[in-house]
CSV table of N, CA and C and ligand atoms in Angstrom, one decimal:
chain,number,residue,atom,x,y,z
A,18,UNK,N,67.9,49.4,-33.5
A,18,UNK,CA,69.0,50.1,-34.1
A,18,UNK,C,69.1,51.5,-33.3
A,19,UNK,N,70.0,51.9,-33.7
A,19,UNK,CA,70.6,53.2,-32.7
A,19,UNK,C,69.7,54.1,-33.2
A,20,UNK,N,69.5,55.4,-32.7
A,20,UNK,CA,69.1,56.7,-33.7
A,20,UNK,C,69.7,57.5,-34.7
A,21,UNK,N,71.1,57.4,-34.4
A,21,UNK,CA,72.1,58.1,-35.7
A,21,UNK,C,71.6,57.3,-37.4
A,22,UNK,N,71.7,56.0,-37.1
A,22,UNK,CA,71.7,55.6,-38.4
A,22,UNK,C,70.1,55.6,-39.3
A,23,UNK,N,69.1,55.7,-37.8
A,23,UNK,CA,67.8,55.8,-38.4
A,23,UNK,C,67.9,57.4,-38.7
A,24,UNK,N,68.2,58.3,-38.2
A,24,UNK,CA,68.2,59.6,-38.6
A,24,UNK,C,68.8,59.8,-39.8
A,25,UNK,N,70.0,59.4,-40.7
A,25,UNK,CA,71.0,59.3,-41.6
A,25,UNK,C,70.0,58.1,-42.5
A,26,UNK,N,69.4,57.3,-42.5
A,26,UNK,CA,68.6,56.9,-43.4
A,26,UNK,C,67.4,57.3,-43.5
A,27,UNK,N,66.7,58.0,-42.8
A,27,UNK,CA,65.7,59.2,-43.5
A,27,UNK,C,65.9,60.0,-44.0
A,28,UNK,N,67.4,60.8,-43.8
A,28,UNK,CA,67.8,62.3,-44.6
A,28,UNK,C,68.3,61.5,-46.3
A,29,UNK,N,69.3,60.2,-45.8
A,29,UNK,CA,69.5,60.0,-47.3
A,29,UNK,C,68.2,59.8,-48.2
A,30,UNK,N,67.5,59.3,-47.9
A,30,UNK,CA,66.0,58.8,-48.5
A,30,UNK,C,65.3,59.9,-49.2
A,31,UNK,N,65.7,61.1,-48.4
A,31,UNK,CA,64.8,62.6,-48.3
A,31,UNK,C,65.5,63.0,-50.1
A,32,UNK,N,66.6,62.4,-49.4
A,32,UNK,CA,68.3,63.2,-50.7
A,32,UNK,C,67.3,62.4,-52.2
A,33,UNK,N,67.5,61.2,-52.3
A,33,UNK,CA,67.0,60.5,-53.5
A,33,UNK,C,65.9,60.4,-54.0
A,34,UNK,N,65.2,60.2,-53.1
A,34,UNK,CA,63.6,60.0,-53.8
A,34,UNK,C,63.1,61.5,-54.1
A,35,UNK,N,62.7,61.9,-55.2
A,35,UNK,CA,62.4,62.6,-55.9
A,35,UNK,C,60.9,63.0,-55.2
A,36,UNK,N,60.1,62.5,-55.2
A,36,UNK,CA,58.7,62.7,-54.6
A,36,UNK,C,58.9,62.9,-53.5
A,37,UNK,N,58.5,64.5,-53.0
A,37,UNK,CA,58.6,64.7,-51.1
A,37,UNK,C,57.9,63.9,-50.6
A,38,UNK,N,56.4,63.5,-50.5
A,38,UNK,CA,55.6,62.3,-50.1
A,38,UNK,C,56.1,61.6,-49.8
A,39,UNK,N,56.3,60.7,-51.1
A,39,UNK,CA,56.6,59.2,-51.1
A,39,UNK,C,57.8,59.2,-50.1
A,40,UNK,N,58.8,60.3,-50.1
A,40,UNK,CA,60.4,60.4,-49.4
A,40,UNK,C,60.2,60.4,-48.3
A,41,UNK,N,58.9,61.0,-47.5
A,41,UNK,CA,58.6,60.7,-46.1
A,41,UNK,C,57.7,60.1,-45.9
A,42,UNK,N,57.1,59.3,-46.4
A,42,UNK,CA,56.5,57.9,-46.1
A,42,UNK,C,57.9,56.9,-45.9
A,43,UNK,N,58.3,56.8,-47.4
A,43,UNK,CA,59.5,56.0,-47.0
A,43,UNK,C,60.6,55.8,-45.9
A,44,UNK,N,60.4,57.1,-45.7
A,44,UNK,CA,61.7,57.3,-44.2
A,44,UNK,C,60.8,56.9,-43.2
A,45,UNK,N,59.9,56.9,-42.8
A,45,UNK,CA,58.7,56.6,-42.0
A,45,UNK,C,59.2,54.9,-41.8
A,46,UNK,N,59.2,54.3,-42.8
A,46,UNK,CA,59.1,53.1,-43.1
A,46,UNK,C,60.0,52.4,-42.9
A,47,UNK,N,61.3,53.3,-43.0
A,47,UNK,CA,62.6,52.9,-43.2
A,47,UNK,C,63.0,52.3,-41.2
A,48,UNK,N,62.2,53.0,-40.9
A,48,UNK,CA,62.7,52.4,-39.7
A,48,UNK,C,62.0,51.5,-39.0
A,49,UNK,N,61.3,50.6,-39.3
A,49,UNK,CA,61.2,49.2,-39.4
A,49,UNK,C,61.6,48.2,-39.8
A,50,UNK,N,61.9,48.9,-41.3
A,50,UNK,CA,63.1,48.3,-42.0
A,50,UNK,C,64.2,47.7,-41.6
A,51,UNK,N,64.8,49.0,-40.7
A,51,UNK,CA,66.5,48.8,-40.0
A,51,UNK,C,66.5,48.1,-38.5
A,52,UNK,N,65.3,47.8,-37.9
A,52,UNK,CA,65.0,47.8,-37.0
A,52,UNK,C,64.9,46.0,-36.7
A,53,UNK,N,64.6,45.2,-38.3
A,53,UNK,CA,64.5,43.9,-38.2
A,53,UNK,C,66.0,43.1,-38.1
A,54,UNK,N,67.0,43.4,-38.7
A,54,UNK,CA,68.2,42.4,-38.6
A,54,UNK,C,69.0,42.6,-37.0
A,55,UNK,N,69.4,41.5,-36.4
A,55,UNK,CA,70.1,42.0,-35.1
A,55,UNK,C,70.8,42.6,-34.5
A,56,UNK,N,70.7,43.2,-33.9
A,56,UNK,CA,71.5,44.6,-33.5
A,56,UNK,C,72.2,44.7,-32.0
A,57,UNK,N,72.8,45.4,-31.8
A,57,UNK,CA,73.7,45.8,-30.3
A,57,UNK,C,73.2,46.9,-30.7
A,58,UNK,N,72.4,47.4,-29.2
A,58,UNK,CA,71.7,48.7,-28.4
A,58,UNK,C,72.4,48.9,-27.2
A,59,UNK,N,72.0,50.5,-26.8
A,59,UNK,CA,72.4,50.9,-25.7
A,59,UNK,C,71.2,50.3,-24.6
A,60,UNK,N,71.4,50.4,-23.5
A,60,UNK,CA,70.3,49.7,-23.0
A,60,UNK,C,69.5,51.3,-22.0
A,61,UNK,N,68.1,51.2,-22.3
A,61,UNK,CA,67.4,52.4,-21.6
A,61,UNK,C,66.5,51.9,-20.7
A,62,UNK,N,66.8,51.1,-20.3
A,62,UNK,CA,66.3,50.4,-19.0
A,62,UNK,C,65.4,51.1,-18.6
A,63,UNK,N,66.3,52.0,-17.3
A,63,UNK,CA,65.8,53.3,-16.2
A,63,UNK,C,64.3,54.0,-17.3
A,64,UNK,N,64.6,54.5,-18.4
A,64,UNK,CA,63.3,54.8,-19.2
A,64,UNK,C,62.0,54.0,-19.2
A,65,UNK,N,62.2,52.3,-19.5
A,65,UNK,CA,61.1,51.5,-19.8
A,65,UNK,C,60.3,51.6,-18.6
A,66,UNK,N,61.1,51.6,-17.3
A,66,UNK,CA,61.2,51.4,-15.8
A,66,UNK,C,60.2,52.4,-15.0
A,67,UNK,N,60.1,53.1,-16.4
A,67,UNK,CA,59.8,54.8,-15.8
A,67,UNK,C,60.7,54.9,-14.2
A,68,UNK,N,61.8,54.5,-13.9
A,68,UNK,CA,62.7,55.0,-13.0
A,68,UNK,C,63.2,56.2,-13.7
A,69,UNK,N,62.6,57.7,-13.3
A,69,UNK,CA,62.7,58.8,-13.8
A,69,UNK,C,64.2,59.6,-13.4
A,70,UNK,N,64.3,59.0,-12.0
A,70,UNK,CA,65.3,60.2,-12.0
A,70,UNK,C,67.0,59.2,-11.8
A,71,UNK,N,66.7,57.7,-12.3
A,71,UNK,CA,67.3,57.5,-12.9
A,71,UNK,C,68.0,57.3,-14.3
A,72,UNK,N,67.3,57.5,-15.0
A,72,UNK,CA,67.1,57.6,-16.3
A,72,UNK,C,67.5,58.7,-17.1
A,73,UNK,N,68.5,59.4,-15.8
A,73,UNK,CA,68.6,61.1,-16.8
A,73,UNK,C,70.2,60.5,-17.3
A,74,UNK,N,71.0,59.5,-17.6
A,74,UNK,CA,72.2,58.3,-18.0
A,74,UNK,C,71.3,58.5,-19.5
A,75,UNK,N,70.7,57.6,-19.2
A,75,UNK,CA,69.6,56.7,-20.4
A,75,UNK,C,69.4,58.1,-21.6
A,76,UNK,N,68.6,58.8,-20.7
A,76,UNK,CA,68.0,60.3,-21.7
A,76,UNK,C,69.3,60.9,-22.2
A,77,UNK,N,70.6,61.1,-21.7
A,77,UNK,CA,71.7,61.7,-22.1
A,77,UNK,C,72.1,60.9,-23.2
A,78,UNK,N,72.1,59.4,-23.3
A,78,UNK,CA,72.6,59.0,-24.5
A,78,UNK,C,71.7,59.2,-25.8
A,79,UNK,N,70.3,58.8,-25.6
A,79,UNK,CA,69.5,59.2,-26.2
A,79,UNK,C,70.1,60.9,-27.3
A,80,UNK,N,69.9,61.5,-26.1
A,80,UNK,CA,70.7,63.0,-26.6
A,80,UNK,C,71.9,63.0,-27.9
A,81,UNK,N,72.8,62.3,-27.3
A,81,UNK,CA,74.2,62.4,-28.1
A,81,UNK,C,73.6,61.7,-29.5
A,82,UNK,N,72.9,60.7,-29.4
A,82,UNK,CA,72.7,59.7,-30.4
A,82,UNK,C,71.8,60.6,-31.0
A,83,UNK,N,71.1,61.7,-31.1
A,83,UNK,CA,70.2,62.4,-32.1
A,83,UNK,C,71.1,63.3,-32.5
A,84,UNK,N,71.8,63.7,-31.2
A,84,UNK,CA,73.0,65.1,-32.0
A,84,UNK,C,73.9,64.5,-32.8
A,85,UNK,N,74.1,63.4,-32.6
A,85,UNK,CA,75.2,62.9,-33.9
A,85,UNK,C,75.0,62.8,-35.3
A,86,UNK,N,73.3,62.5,-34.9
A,86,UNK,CA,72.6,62.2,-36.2
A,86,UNK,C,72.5,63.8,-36.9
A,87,UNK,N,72.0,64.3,-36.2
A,87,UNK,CA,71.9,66.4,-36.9
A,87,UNK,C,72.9,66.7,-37.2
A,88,UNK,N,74.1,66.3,-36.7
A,88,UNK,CA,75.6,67.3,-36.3
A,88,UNK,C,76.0,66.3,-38.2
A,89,UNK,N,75.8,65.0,-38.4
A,89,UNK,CA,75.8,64.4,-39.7
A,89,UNK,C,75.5,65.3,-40.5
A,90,UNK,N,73.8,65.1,-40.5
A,90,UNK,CA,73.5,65.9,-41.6
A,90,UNK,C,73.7,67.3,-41.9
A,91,UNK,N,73.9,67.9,-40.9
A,91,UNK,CA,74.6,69.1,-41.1
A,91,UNK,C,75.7,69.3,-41.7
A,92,UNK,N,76.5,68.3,-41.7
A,92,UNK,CA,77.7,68.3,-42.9
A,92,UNK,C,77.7,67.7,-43.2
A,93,UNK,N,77.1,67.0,-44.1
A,93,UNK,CA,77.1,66.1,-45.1
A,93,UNK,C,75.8,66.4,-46.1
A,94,UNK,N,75.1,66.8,-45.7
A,94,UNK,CA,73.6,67.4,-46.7
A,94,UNK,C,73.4,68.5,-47.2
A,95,UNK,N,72.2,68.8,-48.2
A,95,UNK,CA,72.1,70.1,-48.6
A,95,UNK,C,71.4,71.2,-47.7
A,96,UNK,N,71.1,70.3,-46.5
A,96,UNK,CA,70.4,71.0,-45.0
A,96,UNK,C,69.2,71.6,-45.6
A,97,UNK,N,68.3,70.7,-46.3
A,97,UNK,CA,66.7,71.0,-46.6
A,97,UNK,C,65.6,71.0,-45.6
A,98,UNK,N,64.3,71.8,-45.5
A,98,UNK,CA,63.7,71.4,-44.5
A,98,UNK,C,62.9,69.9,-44.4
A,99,UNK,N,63.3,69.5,-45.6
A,99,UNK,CA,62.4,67.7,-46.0
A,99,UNK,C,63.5,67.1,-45.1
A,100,UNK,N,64.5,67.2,-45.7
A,100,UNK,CA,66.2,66.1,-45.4
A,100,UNK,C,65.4,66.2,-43.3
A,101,UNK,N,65.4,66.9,-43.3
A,101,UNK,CA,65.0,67.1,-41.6
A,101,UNK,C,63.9,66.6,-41.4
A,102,UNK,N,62.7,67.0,-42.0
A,102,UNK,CA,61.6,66.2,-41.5
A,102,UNK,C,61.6,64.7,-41.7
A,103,UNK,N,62.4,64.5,-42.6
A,103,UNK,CA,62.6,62.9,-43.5
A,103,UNK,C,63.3,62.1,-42.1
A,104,UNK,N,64.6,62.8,-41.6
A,104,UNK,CA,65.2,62.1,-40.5
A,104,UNK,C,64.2,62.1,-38.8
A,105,UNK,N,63.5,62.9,-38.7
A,105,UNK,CA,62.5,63.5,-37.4
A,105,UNK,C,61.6,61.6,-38.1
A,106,UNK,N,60.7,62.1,-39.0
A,106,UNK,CA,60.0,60.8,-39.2
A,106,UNK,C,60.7,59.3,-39.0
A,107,UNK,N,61.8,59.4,-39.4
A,107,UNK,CA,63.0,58.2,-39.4
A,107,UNK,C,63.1,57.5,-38.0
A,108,UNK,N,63.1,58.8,-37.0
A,108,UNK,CA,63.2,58.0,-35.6
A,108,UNK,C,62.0,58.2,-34.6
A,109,UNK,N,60.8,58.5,-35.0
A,109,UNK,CA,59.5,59.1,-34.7
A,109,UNK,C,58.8,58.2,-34.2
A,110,UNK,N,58.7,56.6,-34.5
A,110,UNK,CA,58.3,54.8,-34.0
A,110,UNK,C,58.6,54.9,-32.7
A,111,UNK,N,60.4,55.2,-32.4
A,111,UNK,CA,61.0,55.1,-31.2
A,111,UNK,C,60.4,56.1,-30.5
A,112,UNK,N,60.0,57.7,-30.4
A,112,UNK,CA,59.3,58.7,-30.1
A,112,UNK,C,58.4,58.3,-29.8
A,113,UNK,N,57.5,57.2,-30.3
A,113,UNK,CA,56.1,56.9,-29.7
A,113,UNK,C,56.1,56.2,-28.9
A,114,UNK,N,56.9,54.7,-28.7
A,114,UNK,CA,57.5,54.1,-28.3
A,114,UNK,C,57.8,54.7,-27.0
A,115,UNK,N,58.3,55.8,-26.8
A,115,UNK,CA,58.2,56.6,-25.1
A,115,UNK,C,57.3,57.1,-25.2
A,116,UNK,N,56.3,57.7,-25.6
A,116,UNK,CA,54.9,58.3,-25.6
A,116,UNK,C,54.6,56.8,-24.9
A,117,UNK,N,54.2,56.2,-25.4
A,117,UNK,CA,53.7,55.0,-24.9
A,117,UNK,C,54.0,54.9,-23.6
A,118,UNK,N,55.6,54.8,-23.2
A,118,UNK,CA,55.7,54.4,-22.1
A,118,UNK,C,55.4,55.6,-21.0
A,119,UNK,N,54.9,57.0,-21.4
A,119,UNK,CA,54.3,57.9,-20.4
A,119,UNK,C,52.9,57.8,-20.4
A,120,UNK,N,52.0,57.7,-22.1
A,120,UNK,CA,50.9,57.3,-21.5
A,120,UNK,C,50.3,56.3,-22.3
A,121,UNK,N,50.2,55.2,-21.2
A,121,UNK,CA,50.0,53.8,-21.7
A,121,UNK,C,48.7,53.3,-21.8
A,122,UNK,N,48.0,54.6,-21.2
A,122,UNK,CA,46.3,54.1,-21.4
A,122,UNK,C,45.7,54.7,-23.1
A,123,UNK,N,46.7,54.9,-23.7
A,123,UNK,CA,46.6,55.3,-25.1
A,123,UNK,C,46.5,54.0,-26.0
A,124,UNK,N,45.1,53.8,-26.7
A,124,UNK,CA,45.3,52.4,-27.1
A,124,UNK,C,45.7,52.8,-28.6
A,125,UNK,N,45.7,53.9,-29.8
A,125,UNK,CA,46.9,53.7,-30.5
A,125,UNK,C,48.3,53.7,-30.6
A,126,UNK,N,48.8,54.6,-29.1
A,126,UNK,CA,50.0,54.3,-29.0
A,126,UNK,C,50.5,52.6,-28.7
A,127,UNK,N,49.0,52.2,-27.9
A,127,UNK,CA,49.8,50.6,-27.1
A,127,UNK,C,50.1,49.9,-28.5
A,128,UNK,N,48.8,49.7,-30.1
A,128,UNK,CA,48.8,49.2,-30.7
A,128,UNK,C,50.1,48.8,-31.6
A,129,UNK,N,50.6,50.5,-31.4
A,129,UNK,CA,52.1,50.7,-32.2
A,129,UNK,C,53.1,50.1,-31.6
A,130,UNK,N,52.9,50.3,-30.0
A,130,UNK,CA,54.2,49.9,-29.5
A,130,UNK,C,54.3,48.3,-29.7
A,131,UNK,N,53.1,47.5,-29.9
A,131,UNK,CA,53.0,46.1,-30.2
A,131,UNK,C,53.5,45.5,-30.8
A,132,UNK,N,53.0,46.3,-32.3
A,132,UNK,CA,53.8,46.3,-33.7
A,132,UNK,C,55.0,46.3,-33.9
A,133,UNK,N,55.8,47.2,-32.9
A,133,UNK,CA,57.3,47.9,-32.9
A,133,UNK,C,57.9,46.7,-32.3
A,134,UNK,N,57.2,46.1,-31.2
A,134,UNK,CA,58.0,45.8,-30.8
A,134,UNK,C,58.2,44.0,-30.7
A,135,UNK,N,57.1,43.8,-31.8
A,135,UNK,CA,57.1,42.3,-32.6
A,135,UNK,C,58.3,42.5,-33.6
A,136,UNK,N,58.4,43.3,-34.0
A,136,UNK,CA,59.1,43.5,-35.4
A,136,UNK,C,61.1,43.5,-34.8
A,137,UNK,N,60.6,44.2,-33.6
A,137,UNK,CA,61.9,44.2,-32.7
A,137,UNK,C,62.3,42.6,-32.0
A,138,UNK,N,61.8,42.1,-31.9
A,138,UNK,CA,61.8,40.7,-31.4
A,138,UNK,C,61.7,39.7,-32.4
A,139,UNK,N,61.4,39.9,-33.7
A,139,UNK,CA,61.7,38.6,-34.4
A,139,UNK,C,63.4,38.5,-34.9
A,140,UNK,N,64.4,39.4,-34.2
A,140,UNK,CA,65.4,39.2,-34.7
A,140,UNK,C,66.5,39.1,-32.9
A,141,UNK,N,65.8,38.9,-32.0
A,141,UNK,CA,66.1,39.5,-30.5
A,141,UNK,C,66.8,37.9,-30.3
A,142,UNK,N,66.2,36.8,-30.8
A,142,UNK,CA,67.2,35.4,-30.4
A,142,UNK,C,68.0,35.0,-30.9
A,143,UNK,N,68.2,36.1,-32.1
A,143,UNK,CA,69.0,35.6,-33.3
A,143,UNK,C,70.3,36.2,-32.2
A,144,UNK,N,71.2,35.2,-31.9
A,144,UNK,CA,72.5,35.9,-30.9
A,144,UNK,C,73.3,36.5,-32.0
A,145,UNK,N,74.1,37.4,-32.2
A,145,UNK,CA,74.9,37.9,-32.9
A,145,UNK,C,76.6,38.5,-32.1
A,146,UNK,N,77.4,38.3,-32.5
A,146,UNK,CA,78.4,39.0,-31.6
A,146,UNK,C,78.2,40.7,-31.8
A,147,UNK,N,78.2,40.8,-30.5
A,147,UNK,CA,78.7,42.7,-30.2
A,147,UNK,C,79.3,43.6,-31.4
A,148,UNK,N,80.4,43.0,-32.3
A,148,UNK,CA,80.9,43.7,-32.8
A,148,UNK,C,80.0,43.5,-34.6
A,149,UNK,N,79.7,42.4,-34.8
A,149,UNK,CA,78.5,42.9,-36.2
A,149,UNK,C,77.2,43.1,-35.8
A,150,UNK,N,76.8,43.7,-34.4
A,150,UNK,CA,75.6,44.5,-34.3
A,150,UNK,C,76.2,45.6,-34.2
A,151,UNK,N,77.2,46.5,-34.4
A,151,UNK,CA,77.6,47.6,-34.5
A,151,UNK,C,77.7,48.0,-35.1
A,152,UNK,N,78.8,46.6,-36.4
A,152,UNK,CA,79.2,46.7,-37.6
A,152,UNK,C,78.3,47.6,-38.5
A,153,UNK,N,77.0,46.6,-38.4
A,153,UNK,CA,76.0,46.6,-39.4
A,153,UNK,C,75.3,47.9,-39.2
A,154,UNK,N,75.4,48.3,-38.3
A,154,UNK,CA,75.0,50.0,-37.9
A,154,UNK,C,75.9,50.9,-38.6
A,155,UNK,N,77.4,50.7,-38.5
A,155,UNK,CA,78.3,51.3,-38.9
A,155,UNK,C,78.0,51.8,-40.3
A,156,UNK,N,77.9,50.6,-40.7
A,156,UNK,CA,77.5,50.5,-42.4
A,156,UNK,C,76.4,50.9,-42.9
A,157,UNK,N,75.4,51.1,-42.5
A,157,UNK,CA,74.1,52.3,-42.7
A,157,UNK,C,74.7,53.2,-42.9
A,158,UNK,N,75.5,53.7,-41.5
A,158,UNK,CA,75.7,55.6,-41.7
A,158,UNK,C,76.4,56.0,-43.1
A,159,UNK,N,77.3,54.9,-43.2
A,159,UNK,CA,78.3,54.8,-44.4
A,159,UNK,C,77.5,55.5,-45.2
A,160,UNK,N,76.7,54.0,-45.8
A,160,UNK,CA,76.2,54.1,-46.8
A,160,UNK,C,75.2,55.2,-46.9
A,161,UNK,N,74.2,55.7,-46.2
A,161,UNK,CA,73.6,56.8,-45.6
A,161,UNK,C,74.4,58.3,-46.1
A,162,UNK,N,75.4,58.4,-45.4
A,162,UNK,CA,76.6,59.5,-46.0
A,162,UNK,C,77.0,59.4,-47.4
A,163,UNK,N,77.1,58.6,-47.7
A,163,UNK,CA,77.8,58.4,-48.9
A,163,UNK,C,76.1,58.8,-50.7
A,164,UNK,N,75.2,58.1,-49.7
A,164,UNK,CA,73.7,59.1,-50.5
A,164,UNK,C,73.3,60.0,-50.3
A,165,UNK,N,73.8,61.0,-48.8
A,165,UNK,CA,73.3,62.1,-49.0
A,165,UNK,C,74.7,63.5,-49.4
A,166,UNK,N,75.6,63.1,-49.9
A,166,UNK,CA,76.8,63.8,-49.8
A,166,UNK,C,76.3,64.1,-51.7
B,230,ZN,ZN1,62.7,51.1,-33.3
């Protein structure tokens, strides 16, 4: 899944659950959650590749896709410091997920990225057309916006 929509389902999460705890464990969680049905991604190739100084494409999208997610919650939320840590945790798997791929002799990072990326592949042969792996992203932020508003 993109980062906007995992960022926007951590902040909504942050908005409803009443327990700060449980609200960032949950958001924590949530992105494994969103991470199983099949999806259309941008592709960050040049990143996995460690092709570094190709990859400054790859890292720019990365970029937009987190500022869209802040530039959201920034108008749409009550702009708490949870709603923010709630969304940071939300996409923080994927964060390790490149920790990994800088340093890979880290065996809790390898262990995560294992995890992440079984959980990523049990939905990878499921073919889906382009436009409802988007859809279905679409419809997170929605719904995402529409709980933290
Ligand atoms: Zn992920």
């Amino acid at each position: 899944m993109l980062l906007t929509p995992h960022i926007l389902a951590g902040a909504a999460i942050a908005t409803k659950v009443h327990n700060p705890v449980f609200a960032l464990i949950l958001a924590f969680l949530s992105h494994y959650f969103l991470d199983l049905p099949p999806q259309t991604e941008y592709s960050v190739e040049n990143i996995k590749e460690k092709r570094w100084r190709k990859s400054v494409l790859d890292f720019s999208k990365v970029f937009m896709d987190i500022s869209l997610g802040v530039l959201l919650i920034f108008s749409f939320s009550e702009n708490t410091f949870l709603i923010y840590t709630a969304a940071f945790l939300a996409i923080l798997p994927d964060g390790l997920t490149l920790l990994t791929i800088i340093f890979h002799k880290n065996k809790v990072l390898k262990m995560h990225w294992r995890f992440h990326r079984k959980l990523n592949a049990l939905s990878e042969n499921k073919k889906i057309s382009p436009f409802w792996g988007i859809f279905s992203q679409i419809m997170v932020i929605v719904a995402a916006i529409y709980f933290l508003i």
